[in-house]
Amino acid sequence: MADIKLYQFGPVTGRETGSPFCVKLHYALRYKRLPFEAVNLGNPSQVKKYNPRGKLPVLGYDGTLIPDSTDAVRYVEQRHPEPRLYPTDERERAQALMMEDWADESLYWHIVYENWLIDDQFDMFAAEVLTSIPGPIRPLVKIIARRGSRANLVGQGLGRVKPDEHRKMLWESMDWLNSIADGGFLCGKEPSVADAAVAAQITCLVSPLTPVASAEAHKRPRLMAWHERAMAAFA
């Protein structure tokens, strides 16, 4: 059995890690019934030891380090193809990969906005994700981290819109998911990488740290029923 380590940001209320990309890897590894050790990294210098880009997750597989959740899922799929996260049907596989990319590159940024730019939620989120930072410098790190997240959102584009506009787009994304969550999984009868990626983002939205988005998601019964099916598959 391979020695697998998942280097991640630490846990927050209701889930195993504050990062949806780390959550995604939890789901993929659990679906394949692969035992692994989650290793929490608490500061940028620790993170850069495993990824010079300063991003997590990083998957350690028998000593090989694979940064980026998409690359890590592909790496695991190649070595442990069953149960499959990439559908065998070519069309379904393409759809699954497109949805994974949409979750990672679009839906994710709405979560960043909710956590870092919504004033009445930011303090709750920061209190949890910055717990490993020494107390005397935590207020300064909080300011710098928020400034950096805002800059990233502006560069991506979403940070240039007002909260009401952001939420309108996020609610529409939930509507899309609610429309296609019709009793199975997102790209077929079995879970796929699309379900792992999208469910990870939704898990981060139906959180005590994002109460407005959570309440909105719960207004969409098919979305929440699909999320429950995905959680059962990835348990």
PDB file of N, CA and C in Angstrom, residues 51-94:
ATOM      1  N   ASN A  51       5.606  23.252  -1.505  1.00  0.00           N
ATOM      2  CA  ASN A  51       5.233  23.833  -2.795  1.00  0.00           C
ATOM      3  C   ASN A  51       5.775  25.262  -2.852  1.00  0.00           C
ATOM      4  N   PRO A  52       6.810  25.511  -3.650  1.00  0.00           N
ATOM      5  CA  PRO A  52       7.402  26.856  -3.721  1.00  0.00           C
ATOM      6  C   PRO A  52       6.393  27.933  -4.118  1.00  0.00           C
ATOM      7  N   ARG A  53       5.292  27.533  -4.754  1.00  0.00           N
ATOM      8  CA  ARG A  53       4.260  28.514  -5.126  1.00  0.00           C
ATOM      9  C   ARG A  53       3.427  28.952  -3.938  1.00  0.00           C
ATOM     10  N   GLY A  54       3.568  28.259  -2.829  1.00  0.00           N
ATOM     11  CA  GLY A  54       2.849  28.650  -1.619  1.00  0.00           C
ATOM     12  C   GLY A  54       1.395  28.250  -1.590  1.00  0.00           C
ATOM     13  N   LYS A  55       1.027  27.224  -2.382  1.00  0.00           N
ATOM     14  CA  LYS A  55      -0.378  26.809  -2.454  1.00  0.00           C
ATOM     15  C   LYS A  55      -0.537  25.372  -1.969  1.00  0.00           C
ATOM     16  N   LEU A  56      -1.714  25.097  -1.435  1.00  0.00           N
ATOM     17  CA  LEU A  56      -2.097  23.760  -1.025  1.00  0.00           C
ATOM     18  C   LEU A  56      -3.434  23.411  -1.669  1.00  0.00           C
ATOM     19  N   PRO A  57      -3.721  22.101  -1.831  1.00  0.00           N
ATOM     20  CA  PRO A  57      -3.033  20.966  -1.251  1.00  0.00           C
ATOM     21  C   PRO A  57      -1.792  20.547  -2.045  1.00  0.00           C
ATOM     22  N   VAL A  58      -0.976  19.744  -1.358  1.00  0.00           N
ATOM     23  CA  VAL A  58       0.088  18.978  -1.997  1.00  0.00           C
ATOM     24  C   VAL A  58      -0.120  17.529  -1.575  1.00  0.00           C
ATOM     25  N   LEU A  59      -0.098  16.642  -2.541  1.00  0.00           N
ATOM     26  CA  LEU A  59      -0.232  15.224  -2.253  1.00  0.00           C
ATOM     27  C   LEU A  59       1.151  14.591  -2.217  1.00  0.00           C
ATOM     28  N   GLY A  60       1.452  13.904  -1.134  1.00  0.00           N
ATOM     29  CA  GLY A  60       2.673  13.121  -1.054  1.00  0.00           C
ATOM     30  C   GLY A  60       2.351  11.662  -1.304  1.00  0.00           C
ATOM     31  N   TYR A  61       2.955  11.094  -2.350  1.00  0.00           N
ATOM     32  CA  TYR A  61       2.672   9.707  -2.731  1.00  0.00           C
ATOM     33  C   TYR A  61       3.996   8.954  -2.807  1.00  0.00           C
ATOM     34  N   ASP A  62       4.250   8.133  -1.791  1.00  0.00           N
ATOM     35  CA  ASP A  62       5.529   7.403  -1.707  1.00  0.00           C
ATOM     36  C   ASP A  62       6.721   8.334  -1.913  1.00  0.00           C
ATOM     37  N   GLY A  63       6.628   9.529  -1.316  1.00  0.00           N
ATOM     38  CA  GLY A  63       7.737  10.473  -1.376  1.00  0.00           C
ATOM     39  C   GLY A  63       7.692  11.449  -2.531  1.00  0.00           C
ATOM     40  N   THR A  64       6.849  11.185  -3.547  1.00  0.00           N
ATOM     41  CA  THR A  64       6.676  12.125  -4.654  1.00  0.00           C
ATOM     42  C   THR A  64       5.643  13.171  -4.261  1.00  0.00           C
ATOM     43  N   LEU A  65       5.953  14.444  -4.495  1.00  0.00           N
ATOM     44  CA  LEU A  65       5.040  15.533  -4.151  1.00  0.00           C
ATOM     45  C   LEU A  65       4.307  16.007  -5.395  1.00  0.00           C
ATOM     46  N   ILE A  66       2.983  16.034  -5.312  1.00  0.00           N
ATOM     47  CA  ILE A  66       2.155  16.489  -6.432  1.00  0.00           C
ATOM     48  C   ILE A  66       1.343  17.686  -5.969  1.00  0.00           C
ATOM     49  N   PRO A  67       1.730  18.914  -6.354  1.00  0.00           N
ATOM     50  CA  PRO A  67       0.925  20.087  -6.018  1.00  0.00           C
ATOM     51  C   PRO A  67      -0.262  20.206  -6.966  1.00  0.00           C
ATOM     52  N   ASP A  68      -1.304  20.887  -6.512  1.00  0.00           N
ATOM     53  CA  ASP A  68      -2.513  21.147  -7.295  1.00  0.00           C
ATOM     54  C   ASP A  68      -3.467  19.954  -7.195  1.00  0.00           C
ATOM     55  N   SER A  69      -4.708  20.250  -6.801  1.00  0.00           N
ATOM     56  CA  SER A  69      -5.692  19.186  -6.581  1.00  0.00           C
ATOM     57  C   SER A  69      -6.037  18.443  -7.866  1.00  0.00           C
ATOM     58  N   THR A  70      -6.118  19.143  -8.990  1.00  0.00           N
ATOM     59  CA  THR A  70      -6.463  18.485 -10.254  1.00  0.00           C
ATOM     60  C   THR A  70      -5.375  17.506 -10.669  1.00  0.00           C
ATOM     61  N   ASP A  71      -4.123  17.938 -10.572  1.00  0.00           N
ATOM     62  CA  ASP A  71      -3.012  17.050 -10.907  1.00  0.00           C
ATOM     63  C   ASP A  71      -2.950  15.869  -9.949  1.00  0.00           C
ATOM     64  N   ALA A  72      -3.251  16.118  -8.676  1.00  0.00           N
ATOM     65  CA  ALA A  72      -3.198  15.050  -7.682  1.00  0.00           C
ATOM     66  C   ALA A  72      -4.278  14.003  -7.929  1.00  0.00           C
ATOM     67  N   VAL A  73      -5.488  14.438  -8.275  1.00  0.00           N
ATOM     68  CA  VAL A  73      -6.553  13.478  -8.576  1.00  0.00           C
ATOM     69  C   VAL A  73      -6.177  12.645  -9.803  1.00  0.00           C
ATOM     70  N   ARG A  74      -5.627  13.297 -10.824  1.00  0.00           N
ATOM     71  CA  ARG A  74      -5.216  12.564 -12.026  1.00  0.00           C
ATOM     72  C   ARG A  74      -4.129  11.545 -11.695  1.00  0.00           C
ATOM     73  N   TYR A  75      -3.185  11.932 -10.861  1.00  0.00           N
ATOM     74  CA  TYR A  75      -2.089  11.045 -10.457  1.00  0.00           C
ATOM     75  C   TYR A  75      -2.638   9.806  -9.740  1.00  0.00           C
ATOM     76  N   VAL A  76      -3.563  10.032  -8.829  1.00  0.00           N
ATOM     77  CA  VAL A  76      -4.152   8.913  -8.087  1.00  0.00           C
ATOM     78  C   VAL A  76      -5.001   8.036  -9.013  1.00  0.00           C
ATOM     79  N   GLU A  77      -5.736   8.659  -9.915  1.00  0.00           N
ATOM     80  CA  GLU A  77      -6.587   7.903 -10.847  1.00  0.00           C
ATOM     81  C   GLU A  77      -5.748   6.977 -11.713  1.00  0.00           C
ATOM     82  N   GLN A  78      -4.590   7.434 -12.126  1.00  0.00           N
ATOM     83  CA  GLN A  78      -3.727   6.602 -12.977  1.00  0.00           C
ATOM     84  C   GLN A  78      -3.203   5.378 -12.231  1.00  0.00           C
ATOM     85  N   ARG A  79      -2.989   5.512 -10.948  1.00  0.00           N
ATOM     86  CA  ARG A  79      -2.424   4.418 -10.158  1.00  0.00           C
ATOM     87  C   ARG A  79      -3.478   3.560  -9.468  1.00  0.00           C
ATOM     88  N   HIS A  80      -4.664   4.124  -9.282  1.00  0.00           N
ATOM     89  CA  HIS A  80      -5.760   3.396  -8.629  1.00  0.00           C
ATOM     90  C   HIS A  80      -7.040   3.673  -9.430  1.00  0.00           C
ATOM     91  N   PRO A  81      -7.178   3.050 -10.590  1.00  0.00           N
ATOM     92  CA  PRO A  81      -8.274   3.407 -11.492  1.00  0.00           C
ATOM     93  C   PRO A  81      -9.671   3.017 -11.010  1.00  0.00           C
ATOM     94  N   GLU A  82      -9.779   2.140 -10.027  1.00  0.00           N
ATOM     95  CA  GLU A  82     -11.088   1.729  -9.541  1.00  0.00           C
ATOM     96  C   GLU A  82     -11.226   2.046  -8.049  1.00  0.00           C
ATOM     97  N   PRO A  83     -12.425   2.509  -7.668  1.00  0.00           N
ATOM     98  CA  PRO A  83     -13.529   2.966  -8.505  1.00  0.00           C
ATOM     99  C   PRO A  83     -13.163   4.240  -9.249  1.00  0.00           C
ATOM    100  N   ARG A  84     -13.692   4.390 -10.418  1.00  0.00           N
ATOM    101  CA  ARG A  84     -13.260   5.441 -11.328  1.00  0.00           C
ATOM    102  C   ARG A  84     -13.828   6.802 -10.925  1.00  0.00           C
ATOM    103  N   LEU A  85     -12.975   7.822 -11.038  1.00  0.00           N
ATOM    104  CA  LEU A  85     -13.432   9.203 -10.952  1.00  0.00           C
ATOM    105  C   LEU A  85     -13.504   9.849 -12.330  1.00  0.00           C
ATOM    106  N   TYR A  86     -12.811   9.274 -13.315  1.00  0.00           N
ATOM    107  CA  TYR A  86     -12.914   9.728 -14.700  1.00  0.00           C
ATOM    108  C   TYR A  86     -13.811   8.734 -15.441  1.00  0.00           C
ATOM    109  N   PRO A  87     -14.977   9.158 -15.899  1.00  0.00           N
ATOM    110  CA  PRO A  87     -15.876   8.221 -16.587  1.00  0.00           C
ATOM    111  C   PRO A  87     -15.216   7.578 -17.808  1.00  0.00           C
ATOM    112  N   THR A  88     -15.632   6.350 -18.113  1.00  0.00           N
ATOM    113  CA  THR A  88     -15.088   5.663 -19.291  1.00  0.00           C
ATOM    114  C   THR A  88     -15.679   6.226 -20.574  1.00  0.00           C
ATOM    115  N   ASP A  89     -16.933   6.653 -20.520  1.00  0.00           N
ATOM    116  CA  ASP A  89     -17.558   7.255 -21.698  1.00  0.00           C
ATOM    117  C   ASP A  89     -16.877   8.581 -22.022  1.00  0.00           C
ATOM    118  N   GLU A  90     -16.487   8.762 -23.272  1.00  0.00           N
ATOM    119  CA  GLU A  90     -15.696   9.940 -23.661  1.00  0.00           C
ATOM    120  C   GLU A  90     -16.450  11.238 -23.412  1.00  0.00           C
ATOM    121  N   ARG A  91     -17.733  11.252 -23.747  1.00  0.00           N
ATOM    122  CA  ARG A  91     -18.517  12.481 -23.562  1.00  0.00           C
ATOM    123  C   ARG A  91     -18.685  12.803 -22.071  1.00  0.00           C
ATOM    124  N   GLU A  92     -19.007  11.791 -21.288  1.00  0.00           N
ATOM    125  CA  GLU A  92     -19.170  12.007 -19.848  1.00  0.00           C
ATOM    126  C   GLU A  92     -17.861  12.439 -19.203  1.00  0.00           C
ATOM    127  N   ARG A  93     -16.747  11.870 -19.671  1.00  0.00           N
ATOM    128  CA  ARG A  93     -15.444  12.254 -19.122  1.00  0.00           C
ATOM    129  C   ARG A  93     -15.146  13.711 -19.430  1.00  0.00           C
ATOM    130  N   ALA A  94     -15.431  14.137 -20.652  1.00  0.00           N
ATOM    131  CA  ALA A  94     -15.202  15.532 -21.018  1.00  0.00           C
ATOM    132  C   ALA A  94     -16.074  16.460 -20.175  1.00  0.00           C
TER     133      ALA A  94
END
